[in-house]
mmCIF file of C-alpha atoms in Angstrom:
data_model
loop_
_atom_site.group_PDB
_atom_site.id
_atom_site.type_symbol
_atom_site.label_atom_id
_atom_site.label_comp_id
_atom_site.label_asym_id
_atom_site.label_seq_id
_atom_site.Cartn_x
_atom_site.Cartn_y
_atom_site.Cartn_z
ATOM 1 C CA MET A 1 -23.060 13.481 -4.446
ATOM 2 C CA LEU A 2 -21.184 10.139 -4.975
ATOM 3 C CA ASP A 3 -22.945 7.891 -7.593
ATOM 4 C CA TYR A 4 -22.202 4.699 -5.888
ATOM 5 C CA PRO A 5 -23.093 2.013 -8.400
ATOM 6 C CA ARG A 6 -20.910 3.900 -11.000
ATOM 7 C CA ALA A 7 -17.996 4.074 -8.134
ATOM 8 C CA VAL A 8 -18.291 0.572 -7.379
ATOM 9 C CA ALA A 9 -18.344 -0.605 -11.103
ATOM 10 C CA GLU A 10 -15.252 1.662 -11.904
ATOM 11 C CA PHE A 11 -13.261 0.178 -8.631
ATOM 12 C CA THR A 12 -14.213 -3.365 -9.541
ATOM 13 C CA ARG A 13 -13.471 -3.039 -13.435
ATOM 14 C CA PRO A 14 -11.052 -5.709 -14.671
ATOM 15 C CA ARG A 15 -7.581 -4.422 -15.167
ATOM 16 C CA PRO A 16 -4.993 -5.536 -17.607
ATOM 17 C CA ARG A 17 -3.241 -8.544 -16.465
ATOM 18 C CA GLU A 18 0.177 -6.767 -15.932
ATOM 19 C CA GLN A 19 -1.653 -4.756 -13.504
ATOM 20 C CA LEU A 20 -3.529 -7.093 -11.535
ATOM 21 C CA ARG A 21 -2.996 -10.710 -11.481
ATOM 22 C CA SER A 22 -5.319 -13.055 -9.468
ATOM 23 C CA ALA A 23 -4.024 -14.686 -6.541
ATOM 24 C CA PHE A 24 -5.231 -17.784 -7.587
ATOM 25 C CA CYS A 25 -2.904 -17.822 -10.673
ATOM 26 C CA GLY A 26 -0.776 -20.705 -11.001
ATOM 27 C CA SER A 27 0.197 -22.625 -7.896
ATOM 28 C CA SER A 28 2.665 -22.481 -4.833
ATOM 29 C CA ALA A 29 3.252 -23.707 -1.541
ATOM 30 C CA ARG A 30 1.788 -20.385 -0.229
ATOM 31 C CA ASP A 31 -1.292 -20.722 -1.664
ATOM 32 C CA SER A 32 -2.708 -23.198 0.366
ATOM 33 C CA HIS A 33 -2.961 -20.543 3.276
ATOM 34 C CA VAL A 34 -4.629 -17.927 1.347
ATOM 35 C CA ARG A 35 -7.403 -16.343 3.272
ATOM 36 C CA VAL A 36 -9.954 -15.064 1.041
ATOM 37 C CA SER A 37 -12.239 -12.092 1.859
ATOM 38 C CA PRO A 38 -15.138 -11.626 -0.871
ATOM 39 C CA GLN A 39 -15.734 -7.819 0.867
ATOM 40 C CA THR A 40 -12.060 -6.873 0.388
ATOM 41 C CA MET A 41 -10.669 -5.131 -2.632
ATOM 42 C CA PRO A 42 -7.426 -3.939 -3.645
ATOM 43 C CA LEU A 43 -6.541 -0.281 -3.999
ATOM 44 C CA LYS A 44 -7.005 1.424 -7.385
ATOM 45 C CA TYR A 45 -3.145 1.850 -8.557
ATOM 46 C CA TYR A 46 -3.604 4.008 -11.811
ATOM 47 C CA ASP A 47 0.221 3.236 -12.567
ATOM 48 C CA LEU A 48 0.898 -0.129 -11.605
ATOM 49 C CA ASP A 49 2.544 -1.251 -14.804
ATOM 50 C CA PRO A 50 6.212 -3.116 -15.335
ATOM 51 C CA VAL A 51 7.977 0.374 -15.269
ATOM 52 C CA THR A 52 6.639 1.425 -11.972
ATOM 53 C CA ARG A 53 6.992 -2.039 -10.486
ATOM 54 C CA ARG A 54 10.710 -1.922 -11.422
ATOM 55 C CA HIS A 55 11.191 1.347 -9.558
ATOM 56 C CA ALA A 56 9.430 0.128 -6.496
ATOM 57 C CA LEU A 57 11.357 -3.179 -6.405
ATOM 58 C CA ALA A 58 14.690 -1.000 -6.496
ATOM 59 C CA GLU A 59 13.348 1.038 -3.667
ATOM 60 C CA LEU A 60 12.406 -2.289 -1.510
ATOM 61 C CA ASP A 61 15.765 -3.787 -2.585
ATOM 62 C CA SER A 62 17.736 -0.858 -1.430
ATOM 63 C CA ASP A 63 15.926 -0.534 1.969
ATOM 64 C CA ILE A 64 16.512 -4.301 2.579
ATOM 65 C CA ALA A 65 20.164 -4.153 1.519
ATOM 66 C CA SER A 66 20.816 -1.001 3.829
ATOM 67 C CA GLY A 67 18.979 -2.238 6.833
ATOM 68 C CA ALA A 68 16.335 0.947 6.439
ATOM 69 C CA PHE A 69 13.313 -1.811 5.938
ATOM 70 C CA HIS A 70 10.818 -0.907 8.586
ATOM 71 C CA ALA A 71 9.014 -4.120 9.940
ATOM 72 C CA SER A 72 5.850 -3.786 11.505
ATOM 73 C CA ASP A 73 5.628 -4.700 15.300
ATOM 74 C CA ARG A 74 2.641 -6.701 14.350
ATOM 75 C CA LEU A 75 4.732 -9.037 12.376
ATOM 76 C CA ARG A 76 6.199 -12.298 13.871
ATOM 77 C CA PRO A 77 9.962 -11.487 14.755
ATOM 78 C CA THR A 78 10.578 -14.751 12.815
ATOM 79 C CA ALA A 79 8.641 -13.953 9.900
ATOM 80 C CA VAL A 80 10.222 -10.757 8.738
ATOM 81 C CA GLU A 81 12.081 -12.191 6.233
ATOM 82 C CA GLU A 82 9.217 -14.228 4.718
ATOM 83 C CA TYR A 83 7.127 -11.166 4.738
ATOM 84 C CA GLN A 84 9.903 -9.526 2.890
ATOM 85 C CA ALA A 85 9.774 -12.106 0.265
ATOM 86 C CA LEU A 86 5.863 -11.756 0.038
ATOM 87 C CA LEU A 87 6.183 -8.127 -0.299
ATOM 88 C CA TYR A 88 8.669 -8.587 -3.206
ATOM 89 C CA ASP A 89 6.366 -10.853 -5.152
ATOM 90 C CA ALA A 90 3.379 -8.503 -4.628
ATOM 91 C CA LEU A 91 5.217 -5.355 -6.042
ATOM 92 C CA ARG A 92 6.467 -7.660 -8.893
ATOM 93 C CA TYR A 93 3.511 -9.401 -10.011
ATOM 94 C CA TYR A 94 0.282 -8.681 -7.707
ATOM 95 C CA ASP A 95 -1.379 -6.081 -5.395
ATOM 96 C CA ASP A 96 -2.010 -5.288 -1.728
ATOM 97 C CA LEU A 97 -4.992 -7.730 -1.635
ATOM 98 C CA TRP A 98 -2.472 -10.659 -2.615
ATOM 99 C CA LEU A 99 -0.053 -9.614 -0.013
ATOM 100 C CA GLU A 100 -2.770 -9.599 2.413
ATOM 101 C CA GLN A 101 -4.215 -12.834 1.886
ATOM 102 C CA HIS A 102 -0.709 -14.391 2.120
ATOM 103 C CA ALA A 103 0.600 -12.811 4.951
ATOM 104 C CA THR A 104 -2.206 -13.211 7.491
ATOM 105 C CA ASP A 105 -0.215 -15.967 9.195
ATOM 106 C CA LEU A 106 2.701 -13.901 9.834
ATOM 107 C CA ILE A 107 1.045 -11.461 12.052
ATOM 108 C CA VAL A 108 0.935 -11.836 15.884
ATOM 109 C CA ASP A 109 -2.308 -12.534 17.782
ATOM 110 C CA PHE A 110 -1.734 -10.106 20.543
ATOM 111 C CA GLU A 111 0.067 -7.016 20.907
ATOM 112 C CA PRO A 112 0.799 -4.421 24.124
ATOM 113 C CA ARG A 113 -1.392 -1.770 24.652
ATOM 114 C CA GLN A 114 -1.234 1.471 27.072
ATOM 115 C CA THR A 115 -4.030 1.680 29.307
ATOM 116 C CA ARG A 116 -5.815 5.005 30.699
ATOM 117 C CA SER A 117 -3.725 4.810 33.872
ATOM 118 C CA GLY A 118 -0.365 4.690 32.198
ATOM 119 C CA GLY A 119 0.148 1.069 32.584
ATOM 120 C CA GLN A 120 0.453 -1.694 30.032
ATOM 121 C CA THR A 121 -1.795 -4.412 29.128
ATOM 122 C CA THR A 122 -2.303 -7.000 26.291
ATOM 123 C CA ALA A 123 -4.830 -7.112 23.453
ATOM 124 C CA LYS A 124 -5.818 -8.996 20.714
ATOM 125 C CA VAL A 125 -4.713 -7.194 17.338
ATOM 126 C CA PRO A 126 -7.611 -5.459 15.361
ATOM 127 C CA GLU A 127 -9.329 -7.718 12.565
ATOM 128 C CA MET A 128 -8.036 -5.344 10.090
ATOM 129 C CA ALA A 129 -4.414 -5.729 11.131
ATOM 130 C CA ASP A 130 -3.445 -7.769 7.903
ATOM 131 C CA ARG A 131 -5.421 -5.317 5.586
ATOM 132 C CA MET A 132 -3.523 -2.105 7.111
ATOM 133 C CA LEU A 133 -0.127 -3.650 6.983
ATOM 134 C CA ALA A 134 -0.437 -4.962 3.402
ATOM 135 C CA GLU A 135 -2.143 -1.956 2.066
ATOM 136 C CA GLY A 136 0.275 0.468 4.050
ATOM 137 C CA ASP A 137 3.641 -1.307 2.790
ATOM 138 C CA PHE A 138 2.588 -2.130 -0.772
ATOM 139 C CA ASN A 139 1.148 1.457 -1.337
ATOM 140 C CA ARG A 140 4.264 3.303 0.248
ATOM 141 C CA TYR A 141 6.666 1.269 -2.232
ATOM 142 C CA TYR A 142 4.274 1.973 -5.271
ATOM 143 C CA MET A 143 4.193 5.580 -4.413
ATOM 144 C CA ARG A 144 7.960 5.663 -4.033
ATOM 145 C CA GLY A 145 8.302 3.876 -7.493
ATOM 146 C CA VAL A 146 5.770 6.527 -8.880
ATOM 147 C CA ALA A 147 7.864 9.413 -7.569
ATOM 148 C CA LEU A 148 11.046 7.928 -8.556
ATOM 149 C CA ARG A 149 9.518 7.101 -12.195
ATOM 150 C CA ALA A 150 8.362 10.630 -12.346
ATOM 151 C CA ILE A 151 11.614 12.198 -11.682
ATOM 152 C CA GLU A 152 13.549 10.010 -14.179
ATOM 153 C CA GLU A 153 10.878 10.769 -16.832
ATOM 154 C CA GLY A 154 11.354 14.480 -16.260
ATOM 155 C CA ARG A 155 7.661 15.026 -15.022
ATOM 156 C CA HIS A 156 8.713 16.097 -11.504
ATOM 157 C CA VAL A 157 5.214 16.517 -10.142
ATOM 158 C CA VAL A 158 2.589 13.875 -9.079
ATOM 159 C CA GLU A 159 -0.946 14.084 -8.063
ATOM 160 C CA VAL A 160 -2.844 12.563 -4.855
ATOM 161 C CA TYR A 161 -5.930 10.803 -5.721
ATOM 162 C CA ARG A 162 -8.106 8.392 -3.692
ATOM 163 C CA ALA A 163 -7.432 5.186 -4.383
ATOM 164 C CA ARG A 164 -9.883 3.497 -2.143
ATOM 165 C CA LEU A 165 -13.806 3.695 -2.635
ATOM 166 C CA SER A 166 -15.132 5.290 0.485
ATOM 167 C CA LEU A 167 -18.508 7.182 1.029
ATOM 168 C CA GLU A 168 -17.468 9.057 3.913
ATOM 169 C CA PRO A 169 -13.794 9.891 3.592
ATOM 170 C CA ARG A 170 -12.028 11.639 6.450
ATOM 171 C CA PRO A 171 -11.873 15.476 5.717
ATOM 172 C CA GLU A 172 -7.958 15.499 6.112
ATOM 173 C CA SER A 173 -8.127 12.928 3.568
ATOM 174 C CA ALA A 174 -10.612 14.414 1.144
ATOM 175 C CA GLU A 175 -9.005 17.726 1.046
ATOM 176 C CA LEU A 176 -5.664 16.429 -0.065
ATOM 177 C CA GLU A 177 -7.281 14.821 -3.257
ATOM 178 C CA GLY A 178 -6.121 16.359 -6.501
ATOM 179 C CA THR A 179 -3.253 18.202 -4.631
ATOM 180 C CA ARG A 180 -0.129 18.080 -6.837
ATOM 181 C CA LEU A 181 3.399 17.576 -5.017
ATOM 182 C CA ALA A 182 6.851 17.813 -6.083
ATOM 183 C CA ALA A 183 8.091 14.130 -6.765
ATOM 184 C CA HIS A 184 11.333 14.691 -5.152
ATOM 185 C CA ASP A 185 9.790 15.732 -1.737
ATOM 186 C CA VAL A 186 7.363 12.801 -1.843
ATOM 187 C CA LEU A 187 10.191 10.359 -2.803
ATOM 188 C CA ASP A 188 12.489 11.730 0.126
ATOM 189 C CA TYR A 189 9.486 11.888 2.677
ATOM 190 C CA LEU A 190 8.598 8.363 1.997
ATOM 191 C CA ARG A 191 12.314 7.291 2.265
ATOM 192 C CA GLY A 192 12.405 8.329 5.665
ATOM 193 C CA ARG A 193 13.602 11.792 5.543
ATOM 194 C CA ARG A 194 11.855 15.032 7.027
ATOM 195 C CA SER A 195 9.527 17.249 5.026
ATOM 196 C CA ASP A 196 8.315 20.765 6.045
ATOM 197 C CA ASP A 197 5.233 20.441 3.587
ATOM 198 C CA PRO A 198 2.066 19.634 5.577
ATOM 199 C CA ASN A 199 0.534 18.076 2.239
ATOM 200 C CA THR A 200 3.372 15.693 1.584
ATOM 201 C CA THR A 201 3.573 14.573 5.395
ATOM 202 C CA ARG A 202 -0.227 13.612 5.125
ATOM 203 C CA LEU A 203 0.763 10.643 2.653
ATOM 204 C CA ALA A 204 0.988 7.201 3.884
ATOM 205 C CA ARG A 205 -0.846 7.748 6.808
ATOM 206 C CA PRO A 206 -2.475 4.490 8.175
ATOM 207 C CA ASN A 207 -5.825 3.757 6.307
ATOM 208 C CA SER A 208 -5.998 6.910 4.409
ATOM 209 C CA GLY A 209 -7.025 5.186 1.308
ATOM 210 C CA LEU A 210 -4.725 7.966 -0.661
ATOM 211 C CA SER A 211 -2.003 7.228 -3.238
ATOM 212 C CA ILE A 212 -0.230 9.000 -6.060
ATOM 213 C CA ARG A 213 -0.366 9.121 -9.872
ATOM 214 C CA LEU A 214 1.823 10.396 -12.701
ATOM 215 C CA LEU A 215 0.881 13.638 -14.558
#
């Protein structure tokens, strides 16, 4: 049984400055538009140190330079470059919560939806759209950074863990926790290549709350 108070304490435990810097440190033009949600916590990134950040940034730089960066349909078309800059800053200094707080104004208000009859309609984007976008993109590049680091350091294997506190995790996510995966396979899959490993392909699914760490 999950010891909820202990789990909350672990997830809210202060982390070293290089791992998590407050969104309120310093000042910038962007800070005036920060939306703060006291109920939101960033994912717990075990290996979010300067080395992993450097590898994650290299992956992002490569995607942007090659045109491989995938911009969500929920981003305003005119805001993609600004979002890329925010993602870069988040990977370099902060975390997914900082990215969420600063990217809120870059998301569209409505999106097309398919009706039951096969037609199309327009619906308001979900309230958690900014959280899902920021968490998904940050975690994807973080995992790529961890996998690349594991390869370069000769570790070659990474472990899946639950990065978001959940009292009732989805069964398909829960059964993946503790699984060890080949770092090469993880990196290739997260870069957009096909994988035949069913465990690897379940990484980076929307709102899974899973991430990877070094062994």
